[in-house]
PDB file of C-alpha atoms in Angstrom:
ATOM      1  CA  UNK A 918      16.660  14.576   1.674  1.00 96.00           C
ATOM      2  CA  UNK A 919      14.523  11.627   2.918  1.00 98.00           C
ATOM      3  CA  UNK A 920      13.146   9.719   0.039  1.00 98.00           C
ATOM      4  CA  UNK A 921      10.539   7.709   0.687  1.00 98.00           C
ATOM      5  CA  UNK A 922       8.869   4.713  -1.740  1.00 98.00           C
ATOM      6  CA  UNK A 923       5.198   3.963  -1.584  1.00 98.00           C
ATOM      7  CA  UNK A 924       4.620   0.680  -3.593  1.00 98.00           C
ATOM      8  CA  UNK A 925       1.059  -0.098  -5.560  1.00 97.00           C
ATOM      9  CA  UNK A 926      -0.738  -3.187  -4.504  1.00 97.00           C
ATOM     10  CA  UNK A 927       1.431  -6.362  -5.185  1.00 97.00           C
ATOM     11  CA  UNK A 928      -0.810  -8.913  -7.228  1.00 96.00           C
ATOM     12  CA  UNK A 929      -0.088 -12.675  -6.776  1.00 94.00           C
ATOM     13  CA  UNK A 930       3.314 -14.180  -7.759  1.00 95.00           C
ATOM     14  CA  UNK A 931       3.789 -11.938 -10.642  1.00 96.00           C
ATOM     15  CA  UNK A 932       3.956  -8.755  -8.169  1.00 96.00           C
ATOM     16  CA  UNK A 933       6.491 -10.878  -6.266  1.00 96.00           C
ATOM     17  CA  UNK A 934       8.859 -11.823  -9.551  1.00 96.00           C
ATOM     18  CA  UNK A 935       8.817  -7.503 -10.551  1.00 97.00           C
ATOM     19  CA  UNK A 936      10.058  -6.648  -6.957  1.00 97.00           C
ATOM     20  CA  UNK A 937      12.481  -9.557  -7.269  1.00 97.00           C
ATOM     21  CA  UNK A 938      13.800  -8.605 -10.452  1.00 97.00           C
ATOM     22  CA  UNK A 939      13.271  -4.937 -10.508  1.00 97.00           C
ATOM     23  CA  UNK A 940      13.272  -3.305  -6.964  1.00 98.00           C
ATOM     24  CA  UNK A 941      16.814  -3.116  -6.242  1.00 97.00           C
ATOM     25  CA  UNK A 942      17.896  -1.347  -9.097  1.00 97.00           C
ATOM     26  CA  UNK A 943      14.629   0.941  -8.514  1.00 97.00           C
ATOM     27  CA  UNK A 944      16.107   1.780  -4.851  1.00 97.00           C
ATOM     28  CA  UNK A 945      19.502   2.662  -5.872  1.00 97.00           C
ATOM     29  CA  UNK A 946      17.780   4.723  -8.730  1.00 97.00           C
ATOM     30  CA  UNK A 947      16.398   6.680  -6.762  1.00 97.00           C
ATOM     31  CA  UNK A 948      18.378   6.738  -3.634  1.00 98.00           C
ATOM     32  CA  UNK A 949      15.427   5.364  -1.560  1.00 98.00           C
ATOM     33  CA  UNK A 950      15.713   5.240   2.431  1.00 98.00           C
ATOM     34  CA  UNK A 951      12.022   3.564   3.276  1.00 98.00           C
ATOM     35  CA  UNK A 952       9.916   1.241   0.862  1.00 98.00           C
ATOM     36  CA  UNK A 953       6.354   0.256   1.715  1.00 98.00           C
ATOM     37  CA  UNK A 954       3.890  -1.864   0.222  1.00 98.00           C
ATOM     38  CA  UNK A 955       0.212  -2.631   0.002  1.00 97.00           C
ATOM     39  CA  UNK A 956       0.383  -6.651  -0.013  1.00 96.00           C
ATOM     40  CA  UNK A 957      -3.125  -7.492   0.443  1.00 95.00           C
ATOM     41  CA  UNK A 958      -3.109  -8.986  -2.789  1.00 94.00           C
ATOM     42  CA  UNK A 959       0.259 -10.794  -2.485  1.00 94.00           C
ATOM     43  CA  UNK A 960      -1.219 -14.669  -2.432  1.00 95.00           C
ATOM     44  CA  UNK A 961      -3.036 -15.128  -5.450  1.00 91.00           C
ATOM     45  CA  UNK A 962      -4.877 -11.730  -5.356  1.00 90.00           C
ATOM     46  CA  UNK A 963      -6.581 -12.259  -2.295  1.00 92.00           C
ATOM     47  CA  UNK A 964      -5.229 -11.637   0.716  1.00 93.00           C
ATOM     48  CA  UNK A 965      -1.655 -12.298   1.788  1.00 95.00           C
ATOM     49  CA  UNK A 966      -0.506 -15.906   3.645  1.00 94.00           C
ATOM     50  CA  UNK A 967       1.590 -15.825   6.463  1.00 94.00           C
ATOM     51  CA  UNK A 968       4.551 -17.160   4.515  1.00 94.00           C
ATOM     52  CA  UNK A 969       4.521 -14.349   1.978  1.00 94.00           C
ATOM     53  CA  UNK A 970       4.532 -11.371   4.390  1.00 94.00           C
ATOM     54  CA  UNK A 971       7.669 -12.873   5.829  1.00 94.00           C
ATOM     55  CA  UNK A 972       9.187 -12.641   2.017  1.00 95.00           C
ATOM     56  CA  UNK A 973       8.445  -9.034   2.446  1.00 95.00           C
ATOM     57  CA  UNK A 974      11.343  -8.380   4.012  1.00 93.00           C
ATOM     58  CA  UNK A 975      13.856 -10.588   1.711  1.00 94.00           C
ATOM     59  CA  UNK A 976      12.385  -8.566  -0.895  1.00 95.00           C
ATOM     60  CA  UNK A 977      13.307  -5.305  -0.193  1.00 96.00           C
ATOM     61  CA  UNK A 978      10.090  -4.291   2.083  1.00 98.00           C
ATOM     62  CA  UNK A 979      10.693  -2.195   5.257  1.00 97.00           C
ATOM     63  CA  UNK A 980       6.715  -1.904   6.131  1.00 98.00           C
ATOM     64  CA  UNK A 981       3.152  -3.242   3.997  1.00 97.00           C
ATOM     65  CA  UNK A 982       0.115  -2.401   4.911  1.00 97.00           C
ATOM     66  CA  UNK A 983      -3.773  -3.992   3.932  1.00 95.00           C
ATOM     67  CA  UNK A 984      -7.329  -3.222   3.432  1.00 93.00           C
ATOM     68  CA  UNK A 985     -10.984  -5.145   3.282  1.00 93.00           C
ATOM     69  CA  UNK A 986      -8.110  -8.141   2.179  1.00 93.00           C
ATOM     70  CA  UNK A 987      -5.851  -8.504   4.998  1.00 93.00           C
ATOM     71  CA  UNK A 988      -7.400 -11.073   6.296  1.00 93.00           C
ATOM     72  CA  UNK A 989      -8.523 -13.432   3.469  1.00 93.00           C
ATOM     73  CA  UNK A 990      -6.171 -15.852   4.626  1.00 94.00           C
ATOM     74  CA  UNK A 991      -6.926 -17.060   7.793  1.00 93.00           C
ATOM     75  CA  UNK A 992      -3.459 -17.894   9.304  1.00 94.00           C
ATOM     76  CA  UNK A 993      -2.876 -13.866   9.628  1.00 95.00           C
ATOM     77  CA  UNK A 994      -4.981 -13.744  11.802  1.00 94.00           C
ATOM     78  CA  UNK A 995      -2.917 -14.863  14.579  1.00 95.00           C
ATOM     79  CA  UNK A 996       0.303 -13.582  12.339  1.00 95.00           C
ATOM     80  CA  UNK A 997      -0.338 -10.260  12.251  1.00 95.00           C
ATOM     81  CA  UNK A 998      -0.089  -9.772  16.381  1.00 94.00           C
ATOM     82  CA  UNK A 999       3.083 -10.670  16.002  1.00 92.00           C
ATOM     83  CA  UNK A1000       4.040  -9.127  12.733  1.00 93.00           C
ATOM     84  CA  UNK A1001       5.281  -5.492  13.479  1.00 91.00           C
ATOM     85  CA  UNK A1002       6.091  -5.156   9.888  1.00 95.00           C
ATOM     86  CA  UNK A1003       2.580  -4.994   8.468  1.00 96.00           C
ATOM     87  CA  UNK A1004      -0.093  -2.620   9.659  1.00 97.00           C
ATOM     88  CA  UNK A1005      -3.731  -3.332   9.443  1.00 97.00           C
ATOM     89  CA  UNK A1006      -6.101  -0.252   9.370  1.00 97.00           C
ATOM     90  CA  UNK A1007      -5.895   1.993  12.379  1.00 98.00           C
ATOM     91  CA  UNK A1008      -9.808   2.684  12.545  1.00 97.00           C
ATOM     92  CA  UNK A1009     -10.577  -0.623  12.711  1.00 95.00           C
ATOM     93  CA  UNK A1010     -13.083  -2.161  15.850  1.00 93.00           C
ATOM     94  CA  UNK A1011     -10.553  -2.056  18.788  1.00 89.00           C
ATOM     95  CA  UNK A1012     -11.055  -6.473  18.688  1.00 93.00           C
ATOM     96  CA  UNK A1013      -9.685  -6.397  15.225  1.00 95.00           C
ATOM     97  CA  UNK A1014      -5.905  -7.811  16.043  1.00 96.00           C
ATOM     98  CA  UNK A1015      -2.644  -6.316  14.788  1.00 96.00           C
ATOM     99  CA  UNK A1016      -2.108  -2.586  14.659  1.00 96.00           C
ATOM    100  CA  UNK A1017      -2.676   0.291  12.733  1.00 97.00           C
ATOM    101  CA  UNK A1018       0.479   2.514  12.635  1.00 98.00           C
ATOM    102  CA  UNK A1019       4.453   2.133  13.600  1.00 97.00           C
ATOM    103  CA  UNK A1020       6.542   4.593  14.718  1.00 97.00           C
ATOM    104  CA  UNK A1021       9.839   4.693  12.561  1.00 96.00           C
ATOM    105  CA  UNK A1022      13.004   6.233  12.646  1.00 97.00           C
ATOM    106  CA  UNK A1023      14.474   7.248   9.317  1.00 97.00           C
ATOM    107  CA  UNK A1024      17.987   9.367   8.698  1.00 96.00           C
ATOM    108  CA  UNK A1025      17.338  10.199  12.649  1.00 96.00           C
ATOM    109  CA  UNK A1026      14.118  11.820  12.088  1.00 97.00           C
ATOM    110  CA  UNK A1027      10.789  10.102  13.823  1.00 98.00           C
ATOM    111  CA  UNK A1028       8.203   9.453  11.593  1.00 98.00           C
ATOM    112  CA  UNK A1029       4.961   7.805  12.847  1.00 98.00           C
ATOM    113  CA  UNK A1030       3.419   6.045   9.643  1.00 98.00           C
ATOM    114  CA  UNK A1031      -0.275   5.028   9.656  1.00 98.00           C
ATOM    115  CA  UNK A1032      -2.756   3.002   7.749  1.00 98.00           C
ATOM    116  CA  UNK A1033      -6.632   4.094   7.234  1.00 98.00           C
ATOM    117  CA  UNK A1034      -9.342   2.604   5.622  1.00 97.00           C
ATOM    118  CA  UNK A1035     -11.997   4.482   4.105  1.00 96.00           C
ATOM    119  CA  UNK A1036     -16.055   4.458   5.110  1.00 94.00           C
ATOM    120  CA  UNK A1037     -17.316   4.829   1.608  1.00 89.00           C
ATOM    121  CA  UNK A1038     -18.170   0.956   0.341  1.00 85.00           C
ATOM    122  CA  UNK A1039     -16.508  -0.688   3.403  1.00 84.00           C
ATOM    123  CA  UNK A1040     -19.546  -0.829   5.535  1.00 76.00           C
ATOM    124  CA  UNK A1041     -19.523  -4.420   6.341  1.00 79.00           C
ATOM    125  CA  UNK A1042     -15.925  -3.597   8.229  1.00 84.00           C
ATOM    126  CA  UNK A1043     -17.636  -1.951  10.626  1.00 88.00           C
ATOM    127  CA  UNK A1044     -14.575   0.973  10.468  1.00 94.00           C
ATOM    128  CA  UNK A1045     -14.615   3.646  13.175  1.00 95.00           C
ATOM    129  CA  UNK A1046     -14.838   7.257  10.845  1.00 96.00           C
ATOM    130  CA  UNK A1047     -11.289   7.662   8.972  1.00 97.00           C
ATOM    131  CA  UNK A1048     -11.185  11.319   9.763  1.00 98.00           C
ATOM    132  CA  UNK A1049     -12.115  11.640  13.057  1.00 98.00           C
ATOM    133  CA  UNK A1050      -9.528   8.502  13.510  1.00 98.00           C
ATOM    134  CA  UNK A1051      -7.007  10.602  11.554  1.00 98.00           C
ATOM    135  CA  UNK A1052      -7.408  13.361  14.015  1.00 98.00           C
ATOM    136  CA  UNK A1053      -6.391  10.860  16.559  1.00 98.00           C
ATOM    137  CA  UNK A1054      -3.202  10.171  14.476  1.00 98.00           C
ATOM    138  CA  UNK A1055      -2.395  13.906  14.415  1.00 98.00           C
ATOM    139  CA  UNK A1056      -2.178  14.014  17.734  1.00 98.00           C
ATOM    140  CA  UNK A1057      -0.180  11.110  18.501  1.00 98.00           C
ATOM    141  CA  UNK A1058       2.498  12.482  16.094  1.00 98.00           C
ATOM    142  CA  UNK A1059       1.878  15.534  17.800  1.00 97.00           C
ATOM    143  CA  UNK A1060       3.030  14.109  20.893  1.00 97.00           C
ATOM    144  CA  UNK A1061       5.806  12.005  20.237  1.00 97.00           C
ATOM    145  CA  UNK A1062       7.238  14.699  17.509  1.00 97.00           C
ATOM    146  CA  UNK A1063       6.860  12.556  14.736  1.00 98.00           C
ATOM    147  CA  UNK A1064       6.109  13.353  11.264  1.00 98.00           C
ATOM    148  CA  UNK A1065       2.722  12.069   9.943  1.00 98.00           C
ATOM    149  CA  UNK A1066       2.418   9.867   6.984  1.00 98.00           C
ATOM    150  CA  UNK A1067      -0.657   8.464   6.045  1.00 98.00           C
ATOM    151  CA  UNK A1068      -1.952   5.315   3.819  1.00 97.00           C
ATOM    152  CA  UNK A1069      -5.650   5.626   3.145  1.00 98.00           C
ATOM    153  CA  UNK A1070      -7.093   3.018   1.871  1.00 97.00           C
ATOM    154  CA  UNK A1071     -10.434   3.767  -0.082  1.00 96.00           C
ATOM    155  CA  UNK A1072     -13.029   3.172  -2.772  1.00 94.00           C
ATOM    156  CA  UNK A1073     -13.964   6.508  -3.865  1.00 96.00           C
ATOM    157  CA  UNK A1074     -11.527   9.673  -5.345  1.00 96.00           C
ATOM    158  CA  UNK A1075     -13.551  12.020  -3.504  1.00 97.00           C
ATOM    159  CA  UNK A1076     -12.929  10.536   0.006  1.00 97.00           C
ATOM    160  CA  UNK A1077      -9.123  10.318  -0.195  1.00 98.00           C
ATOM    161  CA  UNK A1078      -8.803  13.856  -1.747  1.00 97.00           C
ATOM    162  CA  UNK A1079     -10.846  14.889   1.310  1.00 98.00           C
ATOM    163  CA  UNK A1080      -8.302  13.228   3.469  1.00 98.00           C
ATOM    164  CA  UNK A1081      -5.744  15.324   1.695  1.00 98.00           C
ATOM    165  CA  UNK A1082      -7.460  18.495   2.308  1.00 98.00           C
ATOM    166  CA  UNK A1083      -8.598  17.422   5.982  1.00 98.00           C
ATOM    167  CA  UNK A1084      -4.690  16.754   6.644  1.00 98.00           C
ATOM    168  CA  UNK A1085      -3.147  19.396   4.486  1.00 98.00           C
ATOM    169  CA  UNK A1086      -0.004  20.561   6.009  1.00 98.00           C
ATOM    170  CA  UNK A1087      -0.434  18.163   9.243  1.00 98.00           C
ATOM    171  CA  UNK A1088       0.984  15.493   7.464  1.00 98.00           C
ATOM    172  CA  UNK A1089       4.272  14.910   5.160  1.00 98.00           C
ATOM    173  CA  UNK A1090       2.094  12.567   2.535  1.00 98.00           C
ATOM    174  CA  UNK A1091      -1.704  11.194   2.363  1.00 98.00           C
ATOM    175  CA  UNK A1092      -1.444   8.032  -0.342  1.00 98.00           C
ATOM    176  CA  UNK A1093      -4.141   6.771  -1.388  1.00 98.00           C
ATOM    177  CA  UNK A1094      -4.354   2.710  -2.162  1.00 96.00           C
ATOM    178  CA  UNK A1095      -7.448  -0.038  -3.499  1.00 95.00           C
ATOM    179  CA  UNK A1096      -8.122   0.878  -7.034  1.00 94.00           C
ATOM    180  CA  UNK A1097      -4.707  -0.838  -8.577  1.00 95.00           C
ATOM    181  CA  UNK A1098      -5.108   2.138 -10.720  1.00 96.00           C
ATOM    182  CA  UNK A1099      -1.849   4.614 -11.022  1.00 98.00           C
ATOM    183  CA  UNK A1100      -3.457   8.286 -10.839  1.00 98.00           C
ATOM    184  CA  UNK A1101      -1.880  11.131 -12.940  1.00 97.00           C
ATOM    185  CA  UNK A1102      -2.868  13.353  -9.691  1.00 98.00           C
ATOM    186  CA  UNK A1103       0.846  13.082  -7.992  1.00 98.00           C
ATOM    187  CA  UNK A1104       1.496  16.759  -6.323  1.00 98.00           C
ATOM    188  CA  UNK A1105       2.601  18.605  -3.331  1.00 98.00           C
ATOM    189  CA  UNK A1106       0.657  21.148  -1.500  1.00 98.00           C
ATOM    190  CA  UNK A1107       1.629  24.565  -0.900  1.00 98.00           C
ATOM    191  CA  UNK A1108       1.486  23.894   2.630  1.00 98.00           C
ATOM    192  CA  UNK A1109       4.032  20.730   1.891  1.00 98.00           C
ATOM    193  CA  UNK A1110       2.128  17.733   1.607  1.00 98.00           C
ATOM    194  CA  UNK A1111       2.806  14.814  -1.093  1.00 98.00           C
ATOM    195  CA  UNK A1112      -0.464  13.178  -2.575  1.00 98.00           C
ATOM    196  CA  UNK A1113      -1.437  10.661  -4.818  1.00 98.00           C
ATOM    197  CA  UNK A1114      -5.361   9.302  -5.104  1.00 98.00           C
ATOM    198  CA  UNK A1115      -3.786   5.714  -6.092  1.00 98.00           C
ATOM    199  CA  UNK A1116      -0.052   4.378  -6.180  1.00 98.00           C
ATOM    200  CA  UNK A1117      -1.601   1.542  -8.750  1.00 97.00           C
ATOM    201  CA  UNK A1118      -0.132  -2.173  -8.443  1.00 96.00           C
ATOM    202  CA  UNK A1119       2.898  -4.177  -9.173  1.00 98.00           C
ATOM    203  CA  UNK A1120       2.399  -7.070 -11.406  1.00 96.00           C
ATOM    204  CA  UNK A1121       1.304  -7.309 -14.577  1.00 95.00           C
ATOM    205  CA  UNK A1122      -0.149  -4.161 -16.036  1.00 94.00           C
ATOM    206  CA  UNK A1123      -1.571  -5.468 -19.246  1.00 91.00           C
ATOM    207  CA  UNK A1124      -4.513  -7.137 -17.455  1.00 91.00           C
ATOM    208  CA  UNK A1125      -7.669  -6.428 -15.489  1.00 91.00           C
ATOM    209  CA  UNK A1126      -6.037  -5.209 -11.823  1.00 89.00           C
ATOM    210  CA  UNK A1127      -3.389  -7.938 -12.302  1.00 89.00           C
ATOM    211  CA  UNK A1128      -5.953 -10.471 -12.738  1.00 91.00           C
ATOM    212  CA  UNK A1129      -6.199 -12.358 -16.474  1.00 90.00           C
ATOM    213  CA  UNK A1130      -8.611 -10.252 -18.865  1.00 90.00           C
ATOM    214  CA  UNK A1131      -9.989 -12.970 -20.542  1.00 90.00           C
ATOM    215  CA  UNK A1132     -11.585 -14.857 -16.963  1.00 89.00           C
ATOM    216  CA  UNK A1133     -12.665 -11.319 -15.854  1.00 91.00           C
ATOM    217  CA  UNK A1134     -14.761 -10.786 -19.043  1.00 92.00           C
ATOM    218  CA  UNK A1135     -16.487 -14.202 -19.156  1.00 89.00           C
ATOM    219  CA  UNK A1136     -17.676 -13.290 -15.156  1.00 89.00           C
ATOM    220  CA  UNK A1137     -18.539  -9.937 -16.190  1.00 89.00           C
ATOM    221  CA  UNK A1138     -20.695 -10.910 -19.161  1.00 89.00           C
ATOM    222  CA  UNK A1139     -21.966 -14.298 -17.895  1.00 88.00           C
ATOM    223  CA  UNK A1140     -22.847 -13.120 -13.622  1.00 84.00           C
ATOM    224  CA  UNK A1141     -21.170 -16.386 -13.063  1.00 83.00           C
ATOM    225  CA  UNK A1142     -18.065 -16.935  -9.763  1.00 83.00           C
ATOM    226  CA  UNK A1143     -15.493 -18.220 -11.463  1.00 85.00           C
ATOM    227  CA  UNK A1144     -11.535 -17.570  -9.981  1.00 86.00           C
ATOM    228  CA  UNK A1145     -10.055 -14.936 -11.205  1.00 90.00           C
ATOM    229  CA  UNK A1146      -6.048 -15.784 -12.130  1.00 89.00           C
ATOM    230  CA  UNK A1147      -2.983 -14.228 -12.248  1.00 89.00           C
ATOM    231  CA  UNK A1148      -2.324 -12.070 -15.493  1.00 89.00           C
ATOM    232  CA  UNK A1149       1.559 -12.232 -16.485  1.00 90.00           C
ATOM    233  CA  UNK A1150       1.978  -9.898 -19.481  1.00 93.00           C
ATOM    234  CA  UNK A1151       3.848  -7.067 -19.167  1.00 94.00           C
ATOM    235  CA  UNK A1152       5.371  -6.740 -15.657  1.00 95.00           C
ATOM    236  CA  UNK A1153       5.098  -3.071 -13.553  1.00 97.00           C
ATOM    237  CA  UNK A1154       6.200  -1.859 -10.692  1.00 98.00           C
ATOM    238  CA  UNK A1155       4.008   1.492  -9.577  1.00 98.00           C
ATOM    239  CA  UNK A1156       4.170   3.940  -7.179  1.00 98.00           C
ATOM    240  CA  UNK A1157       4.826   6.880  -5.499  1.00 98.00           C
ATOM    241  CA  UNK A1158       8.339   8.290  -4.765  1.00 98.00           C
ATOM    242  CA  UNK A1159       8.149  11.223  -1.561  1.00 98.00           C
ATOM    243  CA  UNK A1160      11.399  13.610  -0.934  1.00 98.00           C
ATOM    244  CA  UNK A1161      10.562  15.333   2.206  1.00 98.00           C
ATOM    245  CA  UNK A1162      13.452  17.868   3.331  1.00 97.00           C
ATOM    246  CA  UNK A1163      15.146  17.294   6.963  1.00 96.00           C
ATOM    247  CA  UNK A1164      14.985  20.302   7.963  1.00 95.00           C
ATOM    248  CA  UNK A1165      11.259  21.418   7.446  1.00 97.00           C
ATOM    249  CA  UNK A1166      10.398  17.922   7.533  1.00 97.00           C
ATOM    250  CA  UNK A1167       7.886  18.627   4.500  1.00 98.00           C
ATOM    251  CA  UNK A1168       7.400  17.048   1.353  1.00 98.00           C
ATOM    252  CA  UNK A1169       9.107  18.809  -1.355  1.00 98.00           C
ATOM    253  CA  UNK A1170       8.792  16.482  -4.201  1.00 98.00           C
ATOM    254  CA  UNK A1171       6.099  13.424  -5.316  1.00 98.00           C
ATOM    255  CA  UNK A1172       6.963  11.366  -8.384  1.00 97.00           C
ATOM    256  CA  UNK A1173       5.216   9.184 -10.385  1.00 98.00           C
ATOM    257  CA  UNK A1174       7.037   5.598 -10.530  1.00 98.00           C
ATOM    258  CA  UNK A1175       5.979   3.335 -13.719  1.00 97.00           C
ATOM    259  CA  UNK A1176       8.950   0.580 -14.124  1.00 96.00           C
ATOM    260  CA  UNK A1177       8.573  -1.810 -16.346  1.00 97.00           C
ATOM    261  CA  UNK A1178      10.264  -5.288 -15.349  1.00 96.00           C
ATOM    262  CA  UNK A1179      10.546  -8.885 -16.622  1.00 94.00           C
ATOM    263  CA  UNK A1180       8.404 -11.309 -15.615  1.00 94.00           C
ATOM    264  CA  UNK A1181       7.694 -14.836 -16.426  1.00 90.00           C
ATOM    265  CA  UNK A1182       4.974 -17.296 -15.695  1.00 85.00           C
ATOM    266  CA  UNK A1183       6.201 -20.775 -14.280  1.00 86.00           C
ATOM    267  CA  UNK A1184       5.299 -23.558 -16.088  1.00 79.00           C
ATOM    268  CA  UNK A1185       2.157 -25.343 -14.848  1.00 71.00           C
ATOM    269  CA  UNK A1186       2.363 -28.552 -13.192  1.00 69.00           C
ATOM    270  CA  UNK A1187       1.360 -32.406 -14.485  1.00 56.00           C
TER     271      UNK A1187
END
């Protein structure tokens, strides 16, 4: 069996303490062979520095992956060219830099992993259409005999479970990424395909996506910008865990991951 670990989106430094303290233990739980991440919210919620995707790696992260976010901080811009670790979306304008899927071998089996952003809410990203783009993933896996696993990153339920259906036994898992909300929705097709319409986040679940409730209700009732922060009160790590047999190279199990894990906020300077 090939177990595969799709992380939530990691939220500012308290995402970073719950995969320091907990994801270890969580990979030798559950025998785990690949771990990826959505850490576009790794620096402070809003995008990730260049500094923190190289932690990625020390952490326990084979591959992360990023949406509208990715490029919030300015200095992965250039990073990210060079950064074959992280994958920006695949439909993106051919200028935008980095690139959009890695091919992978895991327990000798070639796996060609790819990252999508939806068209629903995105406009201003100017994405090329996710599906026929995930046709053009298809056959790319097609050709280098690679098993298909997608990331889709989107606003709306109905999009990514139309990705599921549009990809239904074409590729091993479609996970679906952006809300920061874990979805009770984790299956596998008949036809052998894992889903889930949101792997949630890692950080602090008591909170408004990771961010501290009581700074998202004063924006929410008063219309006024003010930062959100880092929420610290009871630390999660959420995601997805994918069995896919190596023989069929199918997915023959999806479950839910919900850990809880100690976290702590520093002490604030001065």
């Amino acid at each position: 069996m090939i177990n595969l670990l799709f992380l939530g989106e990691i939220v500012g430094r308290a995402g970073i303490q719950a995969l320091k303290n907990g994801l270890p233990a969580l990979k030798e739980k559950y025998d785990v062979d690949y771990t990826i991440i959505n850490a576009e919210g790794m620096t402070n919620g809003y995008g990730i520095g260049k500094m923190h995707s190289l932690q990625l790696g020390k952490l326990g992260i084979d591959l992360s992956t990023g949406g509208e976010k990715l490029f919030y901080k300015i200095d992965m811009v250039e990073h990210i060219k060079k950064a074959g670790y992280m994958l920006r979306p695949y439909n993106m304008p051919p200028d935008c830099p980095g690139r959009g899927y890695r091919i992978q071998t895991i327990k000798d089996r070639k796996f060609l992993i790819a990252n999508l952003i939806g068209n629903s809410d995105f406009s201003k990203l100017n994405a090329q259409n996710a599906f026929l783009a995930a046709e053009n993933l298809r056959k790319k896996a097609e050709e280098e005999n690679a098993v298909l696993i997608v990331y889709f990153h989107a606003a709306t339920t109905a999009e990514k479970n139309t990705m599921l259906c549009f990809l239904d036994g074409k590729a091993a898992a479609v996970v679906g990424t952006h809300t920061k909300i874990l979805t009770a929705d984790a299956h596998v097709t008949g036809n052998g395909t894992a889903y889930i319409t949101d792997t949630g986040r890692v950080g602090s679940f008591m909170s408004v996506s990771g961010f501290e409730p009581d700074t998202e209700i004063k924006k929410m009732k008063g219309a006024i910008p003010i930062r959100s922060r880092e929420a610290w009160l009871d630390g999660r790590i959420e995601g997805l865990l994918v069995s896919i047999d190596e023989q069929t190279l199918k997915a023959v199990d999806a479950i839910t991951i919900d850990e809880k894990v100690e976290v702590k906020k520093p002490e604030e300077k001065g």
